[in-house]
């Protein structure tokens, strides 16, 4: 029986009976049927199957899967050609390639057409996976018979599902829900509880599907191709973030170059996505492996270049990523006995950050810098003394400026000052006059502030200033208490008085600060 007659009979029987179709008594071998289907997809001759478009062929093929016997589908010689059909169907529903990197979104009509194709192919794949599940309990098949087939189709179906399950202009709510249903069905079919387990394997020594998925994505992640499909970067990023330590290390050479490539793009959204991928790699790959082939230095230079940006969103992801990378680059302090100690990458990063902070006037960037500055002080410890002159100017300048209702910058700077005093307290006495004046001015500004700043934020600012004053008093042997006596007599504001009382009421125990 020819393929066209077989599909026509299925369609006719379905229309007449209104129930699931059944295969005729005499059917050609499955390998022959699917070989003809492959020819139809390759030549575009869908009219030979009694349809005017490939969409009709896909719907008829879905009926064929529903009616087919498991033994006929997964018998000898069929899984290979059936796997080719699955790949062809994935390509049929794939998003059209962009001709150039114009950045212009495609028309709604083009995305609607892609969504229709996606919906049809999703149903077809669901029918096929249902047959695979049924074959596990078949008398003459079992899991061993369908495992080779799953090895051929699990990767393409996974990429198809993640592509159309992502929230993007190319997907619609109905296609997204159906794509995630397909992914969950695939995970159930291969015996996994989650996408992470599917990619990494159920046990540490077991190889998952991550390497196969990356092999399929590799042609799409080259410098010349990764922008041609709008979904490629999202599929890669989502897949990467499912794989953690210790499974990610062996795949470092396949995931690091695409991450660097995406982060090096001129579009801010791509830079952010690439940096997020790099941060995931840094956190989940052992330091020894990152240092092989100088990968850590390559990542460091890529991130360092981003510090010159004027985009606050990018700075907010770059600085934490650098903080995670710096321990990989810097040797243990026990190994650095040379005096004077040479500047470390952390010193260089902080020097550039403070240079930008000192002249920065955009509030969004000031907040991004101030939010991450305390972590750099903690990272350097006593070595923060190298940067005290510039850090002092930054602290004083940021304490003077109102930062909006959330006061993110001021709160971050107060935390920075607190950490600085704790780590570099022997150097604080000579800076007491400048820091005390800046703190008292900020306390007064907050006390008389009539802006819509919430009361909990004002309370946090006053508490942070009070803690800094107490620390300054400890490391200056009580000089702050002496200087505040004159202020308490000349200021009548209750909040300022309360702050001064807390400082003066603080006992004078032994200095319990980190030593130099």
Coordinates of C-alpha atoms in Angstrom, one line a residue:
X1 CA 0.0 0.0 0.0
X2 CA 1.4 3.5 -0.9
X3 CA 1.8 6.1 1.7
X4 CA -0.8 8.4 0.2
X5 CA -3.4 5.7 0.3
X6 CA -2.5 4.7 3.8
X7 CA -2.9 8.2 5.1
X8 CA -6.1 8.8 3.1
X9 CA -7.7 5.7 4.5
X10 CA -6.8 6.8 8.1
X11 CA -8.3 10.3 7.5
X12 CA -11.5 8.8 5.9
X13 CA -12.0 6.3 8.7
X14 CA -11.6 9.0 11.3
X15 CA -14.1 11.2 9.6
X16 CA -16.7 8.4 9.2
X17 CA -16.4 6.8 12.6
X18 CA -15.4 9.7 14.8
X19 CA -13.1 7.5 16.8
X20 CA -9.4 6.8 16.9
X21 CA -8.2 5.4 13.5
X22 CA -6.9 1.9 13.0
X23 CA -4.3 0.7 10.5
X24 CA -5.6 -1.3 7.5
X25 CA -5.0 -5.1 7.6
X26 CA -2.1 -4.8 5.1
X27 CA 0.4 -2.1 5.7
X28 CA 4.0 -1.7 4.3
X29 CA 6.9 -1.9 6.7
X30 CA 7.4 1.1 9.0
X31 CA 10.8 1.7 7.6
X32 CA 9.4 2.1 4.1
X33 CA 6.5 4.4 5.3
X34 CA 8.8 6.7 7.3
X35 CA 11.4 6.8 4.5
X36 CA 8.7 8.1 2.2
X37 CA 7.7 10.7 4.8
X38 CA 11.3 11.9 5.0
X39 CA 11.3 12.3 1.2
X40 CA 8.1 14.4 1.4
X41 CA 9.7 16.7 4.0
X42 CA 12.9 17.0 2.0
X43 CA 11.3 17.7 -1.3
X44 CA 8.3 19.7 0.0
X45 CA 5.9 17.4 -1.9
X46 CA 3.2 17.2 0.7
X47 CA 0.5 17.2 -1.9
X48 CA 1.4 13.6 -2.7
X49 CA -0.2 12.6 0.7
X50 CA -3.5 14.2 -0.3
X51 CA -2.8 17.5 1.5
X52 CA -2.0 20.9 0.2
X53 CA 0.5 21.8 3.0
X54 CA 3.0 20.1 5.3
X55 CA 0.6 20.9 8.1
X56 CA -1.8 18.4 6.7
X57 CA 1.0 15.8 6.5
X58 CA 1.8 16.4 10.2
X59 CA -1.8 15.9 11.3
X60 CA -2.1 12.7 9.3
X61 CA 1.2 11.5 10.7
X62 CA -0.2 12.1 14.2
X63 CA -3.1 9.9 13.3
X64 CA -0.6 7.3 12.0
X65 CA 1.2 7.3 15.4
X66 CA -2.1 6.9 17.3
X67 CA -3.2 3.9 15.1
X68 CA 0.2 2.2 14.8
X69 CA 1.1 -1.0 16.6
X70 CA 4.1 -0.7 18.9
X71 CA 5.8 -3.7 17.3
X72 CA 5.3 -2.1 13.9
X73 CA 6.7 1.2 15.0
X74 CA 9.8 0.1 17.0
X75 CA 10.6 -3.1 15.2
X76 CA 13.9 -3.9 13.5
X77 CA 15.3 -1.0 11.3
X78 CA 12.6 1.5 12.1
X79 CA 14.0 3.5 15.1
X80 CA 16.8 5.1 12.9
X81 CA 14.5 6.4 10.2
X82 CA 11.8 7.3 12.8
X83 CA 14.5 9.4 14.6
X84 CA 15.2 11.2 11.3
X85 CA 11.5 12.0 11.1
X86 CA 11.5 13.5 14.6
X87 CA 14.5 15.7 13.7
X88 CA 12.8 16.7 10.4
X89 CA 9.6 17.6 12.4
X90 CA 11.7 19.7 14.8
X91 CA 13.2 21.6 11.9
X92 CA 9.8 22.1 10.4
X93 CA 8.5 23.8 13.6
X94 CA 11.7 25.7 14.2
X95 CA 11.7 29.5 14.1
X96 CA 12.7 31.0 10.8
X97 CA 16.3 32.1 10.6
X98 CA 17.0 35.8 10.7
X99 CA 18.8 37.2 7.7
X100 CA 20.8 39.8 9.7
X101 CA 21.3 41.1 13.2
X102 CA 18.9 44.0 12.8
X103 CA 17.4 43.7 16.2
X104 CA 13.9 44.3 14.8
X105 CA 11.2 42.0 16.0
X106 CA 9.5 39.8 13.5
X107 CA 5.9 40.4 12.5
X108 CA 3.1 38.9 14.6
X109 CA 1.9 37.0 11.5
X110 CA 5.3 35.2 11.2
X111 CA 5.2 34.2 14.9
X112 CA 1.6 33.1 14.7
X113 CA 2.4 30.8 11.8
X114 CA 5.3 29.3 13.8
X115 CA 3.0 28.9 16.8
X116 CA 0.5 26.9 14.7
X117 CA 3.3 24.6 13.5
X118 CA 4.5 24.2 17.0
X119 CA 1.1 23.2 18.3
X120 CA 0.7 20.5 15.7
X121 CA 4.2 19.0 16.2
X122 CA 3.8 19.1 20.0
X123 CA 0.7 16.9 19.7
X124 CA 2.5 14.6 17.3
X125 CA 5.4 14.2 19.7
X126 CA 3.0 13.6 22.6
X127 CA 1.4 10.8 20.6
X128 CA 4.8 9.3 19.8
X129 CA 6.0 9.4 23.4
X130 CA 2.7 7.8 24.5
X131 CA 3.6 4.9 22.1
X132 CA 7.0 4.7 23.6
X133 CA 5.5 4.4 27.1
X134 CA 3.1 1.7 25.9
X135 CA 6.0 -0.2 24.4
X136 CA 7.7 -0.6 27.7
X137 CA 4.9 -3.0 28.8
X138 CA 4.5 -4.7 25.4
X139 CA 5.1 -8.4 25.3
X140 CA 7.8 -8.5 22.6
X141 CA 9.4 -5.1 23.2
X142 CA 10.1 -3.7 26.6
X143 CA 12.3 -0.9 27.7
X144 CA 15.3 -2.4 25.9
X145 CA 13.6 -2.1 22.5
X146 CA 12.8 1.6 22.8
X147 CA 16.0 2.7 24.5
X148 CA 17.9 3.1 21.2
X149 CA 15.0 5.2 19.9
X150 CA 15.0 7.4 22.9
X151 CA 18.7 7.9 22.5
X152 CA 18.0 9.3 19.0
X153 CA 15.0 11.6 19.8
X154 CA 15.3 12.7 23.5
X155 CA 17.7 15.5 22.6
X156 CA 15.8 17.0 19.7
X157 CA 12.5 16.8 21.6
X158 CA 14.0 18.4 24.7
X159 CA 15.4 21.3 22.6
X160 CA 12.0 21.7 20.8
X161 CA 10.2 21.8 24.2
X162 CA 12.5 24.3 25.9
X163 CA 12.6 26.5 22.8
X164 CA 8.8 26.9 22.6
X165 CA 8.3 26.8 26.4
X166 CA 10.4 29.9 26.9
X167 CA 8.6 33.2 27.2
X168 CA 9.4 35.2 24.1
X169 CA 7.7 37.0 21.2
X170 CA 7.8 33.7 19.2
X171 CA 5.7 31.8 21.8
X172 CA 2.0 32.0 22.8
X173 CA 0.4 30.8 26.0
X174 CA -1.1 27.7 24.4
X175 CA 2.2 26.7 22.8
X176 CA 4.1 27.3 26.0
X177 CA 1.7 25.1 28.0
X178 CA 1.9 22.4 25.4
X179 CA 5.7 22.6 25.2
X180 CA 6.0 22.2 29.0
X181 CA 3.6 19.3 28.9
X182 CA 5.8 17.7 26.2
X183 CA 8.9 18.2 28.3
X184 CA 7.2 16.6 31.4
X185 CA 6.1 13.7 29.3
X186 CA 9.6 13.2 27.9
X187 CA 11.1 13.3 31.5
X188 CA 8.5 10.7 32.6
X189 CA 9.3 8.5 29.6
X190 CA 13.0 8.4 30.2
X191 CA 12.4 7.9 34.0
X192 CA 13.6 11.3 35.3
X193 CA 12.0 13.5 38.0
X194 CA 13.3 16.9 36.6
X195 CA 15.1 18.5 33.7
X196 CA 18.2 18.8 35.9
X197 CA 18.2 15.0 36.5
X198 CA 17.6 14.4 32.8
X199 CA 20.6 16.5 31.8
X200 CA 23.1 15.4 34.5
X201 CA 22.0 11.8 35.1
X202 CA 20.4 10.3 38.1
X203 CA 23.7 9.5 39.9
X204 CA 27.1 11.2 39.8
X205 CA 28.8 8.5 37.9
X206 CA 25.9 8.3 35.4
X207 CA 26.1 10.3 32.1
X208 CA 23.0 12.3 31.4
X209 CA 21.8 13.9 28.2
X210 CA 23.7 17.2 28.7
X211 CA 26.6 16.3 26.4
X212 CA 24.2 15.2 23.7
X213 CA 22.1 18.4 24.0
X214 CA 25.2 20.6 23.8
X215 CA 26.3 18.6 20.7
X216 CA 23.0 19.4 19.0
X217 CA 23.2 23.1 20.1
X218 CA 26.9 23.5 19.0
X219 CA 26.2 24.4 15.4
X220 CA 23.8 27.1 16.6
X221 CA 26.2 28.6 19.2
X222 CA 29.0 29.7 16.8
X223 CA 29.9 33.3 16.3
X224 CA 28.2 33.4 12.9
X225 CA 25.0 31.5 13.9
X226 CA 24.0 32.2 17.5
X227 CA 22.0 35.3 16.6
X228 CA 20.1 33.8 13.7
X229 CA 17.5 32.3 16.0
X230 CA 16.1 34.4 18.8
X231 CA 15.6 31.4 21.1
X232 CA 19.0 29.8 20.9
X233 CA 20.6 31.8 23.7
X234 CA 17.6 31.2 26.0
X235 CA 17.7 27.4 25.4
X236 CA 21.5 27.4 26.1
X237 CA 21.2 29.5 29.2
X238 CA 18.2 27.6 30.7
X239 CA 19.9 24.3 30.0
X240 CA 23.2 25.4 31.5
X241 CA 21.6 26.6 34.7
X242 CA 20.0 23.2 35.3
X243 CA 23.4 21.5 35.6
X244 CA 25.4 22.1 38.7
X245 CA 28.5 20.8 40.5
X246 CA 30.0 18.2 39.9
X247 CA 28.4 17.5 36.6
X248 CA 29.3 20.8 34.9
X249 CA 33.1 20.5 35.1
X250 CA 33.5 17.9 32.4
X251 CA 31.5 20.1 30.0
X252 CA 33.5 23.3 30.6
X253 CA 35.0 23.4 27.1
X254 CA 31.5 23.2 25.6
X255 CA 29.7 25.8 27.8
X256 CA 32.4 28.5 28.4
X257 CA 33.0 29.7 24.9
X258 CA 29.2 30.3 24.1
X259 CA 28.9 32.1 27.5
X260 CA 31.8 34.4 26.6
X261 CA 30.4 35.0 23.1
X262 CA 27.0 36.0 24.4
X263 CA 28.5 38.3 27.1
X264 CA 30.7 40.0 24.5
X265 CA 27.7 41.2 22.5
X266 CA 26.9 44.9 22.1
X267 CA 23.3 44.5 23.3
X268 CA 22.9 45.0 27.1
X269 CA 20.3 42.1 27.5
X270 CA 22.8 39.7 25.8
X271 CA 25.6 40.9 28.0
X272 CA 23.5 40.3 31.1
X273 CA 22.5 36.8 30.0
X274 CA 26.1 36.0 29.2
X275 CA 27.4 37.2 32.5
X276 CA 24.7 35.2 34.3
X277 CA 25.9 32.1 32.5
X278 CA 29.5 32.8 33.4
X279 CA 28.6 33.3 37.1
X280 CA 26.8 29.9 37.0
X281 CA 30.0 28.3 35.6
X282 CA 32.2 30.0 38.2
X283 CA 30.1 28.7 41.0
X284 CA 29.8 25.1 39.8
X285 CA 33.2 24.3 38.3
X286 CA 36.2 23.6 40.5
X287 CA 38.8 26.3 40.7
X288 CA 41.5 24.0 39.4
X289 CA 39.5 23.3 36.2
X290 CA 38.8 27.0 35.7
X291 CA 42.5 27.7 35.9
X292 CA 43.4 25.2 33.3
X293 CA 44.2 26.7 29.9
X294 CA 44.0 30.1 31.6
X295 CA 40.2 30.1 31.4
X296 CA 39.8 32.0 34.7
X297 CA 42.0 34.9 33.3
X298 CA 40.0 35.0 30.1
X299 CA 36.7 35.3 32.1
X300 CA 38.3 37.9 34.4
X301 CA 39.3 40.2 31.5
X302 CA 35.8 39.8 29.9
X303 CA 34.1 40.8 33.1
X304 CA 36.6 43.6 33.8
X305 CA 35.9 45.2 30.5
X306 CA 32.2 45.4 31.5
X307 CA 33.1 47.7 34.4
X308 CA 33.3 50.6 32.0
X309 CA 29.6 50.3 31.1
X310 CA 27.0 52.9 32.0
X311 CA 24.2 50.4 32.4
X312 CA 23.2 49.8 36.0
X313 CA 21.6 46.5 35.3
X314 CA 24.8 45.1 33.8
X315 CA 26.9 46.4 36.7
X316 CA 24.6 44.7 39.1
X317 CA 25.3 41.3 37.6
X318 CA 29.0 41.9 36.8
X319 CA 30.2 42.9 40.3
X320 CA 28.8 39.8 42.1
X321 CA 30.2 37.6 39.3
X322 CA 33.7 39.2 39.8
X323 CA 33.4 38.6 43.6
X324 CA 32.8 34.9 42.9
X325 CA 35.7 34.8 40.5
X326 CA 38.3 36.6 42.6
X327 CA 39.0 33.7 45.0
X328 CA 39.8 31.5 42.0
X329 CA 42.3 34.0 40.7
X330 CA 44.0 35.0 44.0
X331 CA 46.3 32.7 45.9
X332 CA 45.9 32.1 49.6
X333 CA 47.3 34.9 51.8
X334 CA 49.6 32.2 53.4
X335 CA 51.4 31.9 50.1
X336 CA 51.8 35.7 49.8
X337 CA 54.6 36.4 52.2
X338 CA 56.4 38.9 50.0
X339 CA 56.5 42.5 51.3
X340 CA 55.0 44.6 50.1
X341 CA 52.3 42.4 48.8
X342 CA 51.6 42.9 45.1
X343 CA 48.2 44.3 44.1
X344 CA 45.7 41.5 43.5
X345 CA 42.9 41.4 40.9
X346 CA 40.5 42.5 43.8
X347 CA 42.6 45.6 44.4
X348 CA 42.5 46.4 40.7
X349 CA 38.7 45.9 40.5
X350 CA 38.0 48.0 43.6
X351 CA 40.3 50.8 42.4
X352 CA 38.4 51.1 39.1
X353 CA 35.0 50.8 41.0
X354 CA 36.0 53.6 43.4
X355 CA 37.2 55.8 40.5
X356 CA 33.8 55.4 38.8
X357 CA 31.9 55.9 42.1
X358 CA 33.6 59.1 43.0
X359 CA 32.4 60.9 39.8
X360 CA 29.1 59.0 39.3
X361 CA 25.9 61.1 39.4
X362 CA 23.3 58.6 38.0
X363 CA 21.3 57.2 41.0
X364 CA 20.8 53.8 39.4
X365 CA 24.6 53.3 39.1
X366 CA 25.3 54.7 42.5
X367 CA 22.9 52.2 44.0
X368 CA 24.4 49.3 42.0
X369 CA 27.9 50.2 43.2
X370 CA 27.0 50.9 46.8
X371 CA 25.0 47.6 47.1
X372 CA 28.1 45.6 46.2
X373 CA 30.9 47.7 47.8
X374 CA 30.7 46.0 51.3
X375 CA 31.5 42.6 49.8
X376 CA 34.7 44.0 48.3
X377 CA 35.8 45.4 51.7
X378 CA 35.1 42.1 53.3
X379 CA 37.0 40.4 50.5
X380 CA 40.1 42.6 51.0
X381 CA 40.1 42.7 54.8
X382 CA 43.0 44.6 56.2
X383 CA 44.2 45.2 52.6
X384 CA 41.5 47.8 52.3
X385 CA 44.0 50.2 53.9
X386 CA 45.5 50.6 50.4
X387 CA 42.3 52.3 49.2
X388 CA 41.3 54.3 52.3
X389 CA 42.0 57.8 50.8
X390 CA 39.7 57.3 47.8
X391 CA 37.2 55.2 49.8
X392 CA 36.8 58.0 52.4
X393 CA 35.9 60.5 49.6
X394 CA 33.4 58.1 48.2
X395 CA 31.8 57.4 51.7
X396 CA 31.5 61.1 52.5
X397 CA 30.1 62.0 49.1
X398 CA 27.5 59.2 49.1
X399 CA 26.3 60.0 52.7
X400 CA 25.5 63.5 51.6
X401 CA 23.1 62.6 48.8
X402 CA 19.5 61.6 49.2
X403 CA 18.9 58.4 47.3
X404 CA 15.2 58.1 47.0
X405 CA 12.6 56.4 49.3
X406 CA 14.6 53.1 49.5
X407 CA 17.9 54.8 50.3
X408 CA 19.8 51.9 48.8
X409 CA 23.0 53.8 48.2
X410 CA 23.2 55.3 51.7
X411 CA 22.4 52.0 53.4
X412 CA 25.1 50.3 51.3
X413 CA 27.7 53.0 52.1
X414 CA 26.9 52.7 55.9
X415 CA 27.5 49.0 55.7
X416 CA 30.7 49.7 53.8
X417 CA 31.9 52.1 56.4
X418 CA 31.1 49.7 59.2
X419 CA 33.1 46.9 57.5
X420 CA 36.0 49.3 56.8
X421 CA 36.2 50.4 60.5
X422 CA 36.2 46.8 61.6
X423 CA 39.0 45.8 59.3
X424 CA 41.1 48.9 59.2
X425 CA 40.4 50.4 62.7
X426 CA 44.1 51.4 63.4
X427 CA 43.8 53.9 60.5
X428 CA 40.5 55.4 61.6
X429 CA 41.6 57.8 64.3
X430 CA 43.2 60.2 61.9
X431 CA 40.0 60.2 59.8
X432 CA 37.7 60.7 62.8
X433 CA 36.9 64.4 62.1
X434 CA 35.8 63.9 58.5
X435 CA 33.8 60.7 59.1
X436 CA 32.1 62.1 62.3
X437 CA 31.0 65.3 60.5
X438 CA 29.6 63.2 57.5
X439 CA 27.7 60.9 59.8
X440 CA 26.2 63.7 61.9
X441 CA 25.2 65.6 58.8
X442 CA 23.4 62.5 57.5
X443 CA 21.7 61.9 60.8
X444 CA 20.4 65.4 60.8
X445 CA 19.2 65.1 57.2
X446 CA 17.3 61.9 58.0
X447 CA 15.8 63.4 61.2
X448 CA 14.4 66.4 59.5
X449 CA 13.5 64.6 56.2
X450 CA 9.9 65.2 55.1
X451 CA 10.2 63.1 51.9
X452 CA 8.1 59.9 51.4
X453 CA 10.9 57.7 52.7
X454 CA 9.3 55.0 54.8
X455 CA 9.9 55.0 58.6
X456 CA 11.6 51.6 58.6
X457 CA 14.2 52.9 56.1
X458 CA 14.8 56.0 58.2
X459 CA 15.2 53.8 61.2
X460 CA 17.7 51.6 59.4
X461 CA 19.7 54.7 58.4
X462 CA 19.8 56.0 61.9
X463 CA 20.7 52.6 63.3
X464 CA 23.5 52.2 60.7
X465 CA 24.9 55.6 61.6
X466 CA 24.8 54.9 65.3
X467 CA 26.7 51.6 64.8
X468 CA 29.4 53.4 62.8
X469 CA 29.7 56.1 65.5
X470 CA 30.0 53.4 68.2
X471 CA 32.8 51.7 66.3
X472 CA 34.6 55.0 65.6
X473 CA 34.4 55.7 69.4
X474 CA 36.0 52.4 70.2
X475 CA 38.9 52.7 67.8
X476 CA 39.5 56.4 68.8
X477 CA 39.6 55.6 72.6
X478 CA 36.4 57.5 73.4
X479 CA 37.0 60.7 71.4
X480 CA 33.6 60.5 69.8
X481 CA 31.8 60.6 73.1
X482 CA 33.8 63.8 74.0
X483 CA 33.0 65.5 70.7
X484 CA 29.3 64.6 70.9
X485 CA 28.8 66.3 74.3
X486 CA 28.7 69.7 72.6
X487 CA 26.3 68.5 70.0
X488 CA 23.8 67.1 72.5
X489 CA 23.5 70.6 74.1
X490 CA 23.0 72.5 70.9
X491 CA 20.6 70.1 69.1
X492 CA 17.0 69.7 70.2
X493 CA 15.8 67.1 67.6
X494 CA 14.6 64.0 69.4
X495 CA 16.0 61.5 66.8
X496 CA 19.4 63.1 66.9
X497 CA 19.4 63.1 70.7
X498 CA 18.4 59.5 70.7
X499 CA 21.3 58.6 68.4
X500 CA 23.8 60.5 70.6
X501 CA 22.4 58.9 73.8
X502 CA 23.0 55.4 72.3
X503 CA 26.6 56.3 71.5
X504 CA 27.3 57.8 74.9
X505 CA 25.5 55.0 76.7
X506 CA 27.7 52.4 75.1
X507 CA 30.2 51.0 77.6
X508 CA 33.9 50.9 76.9
X509 CA 34.9 47.3 76.8
X510 CA 38.1 45.9 75.5
X511 CA 38.4 46.6 71.8
X512 CA 36.9 43.6 70.0
X513 CA 37.7 44.4 66.4
X514 CA 39.6 42.4 63.8
X515 CA 43.3 42.9 64.3
X516 CA 45.7 44.0 61.6

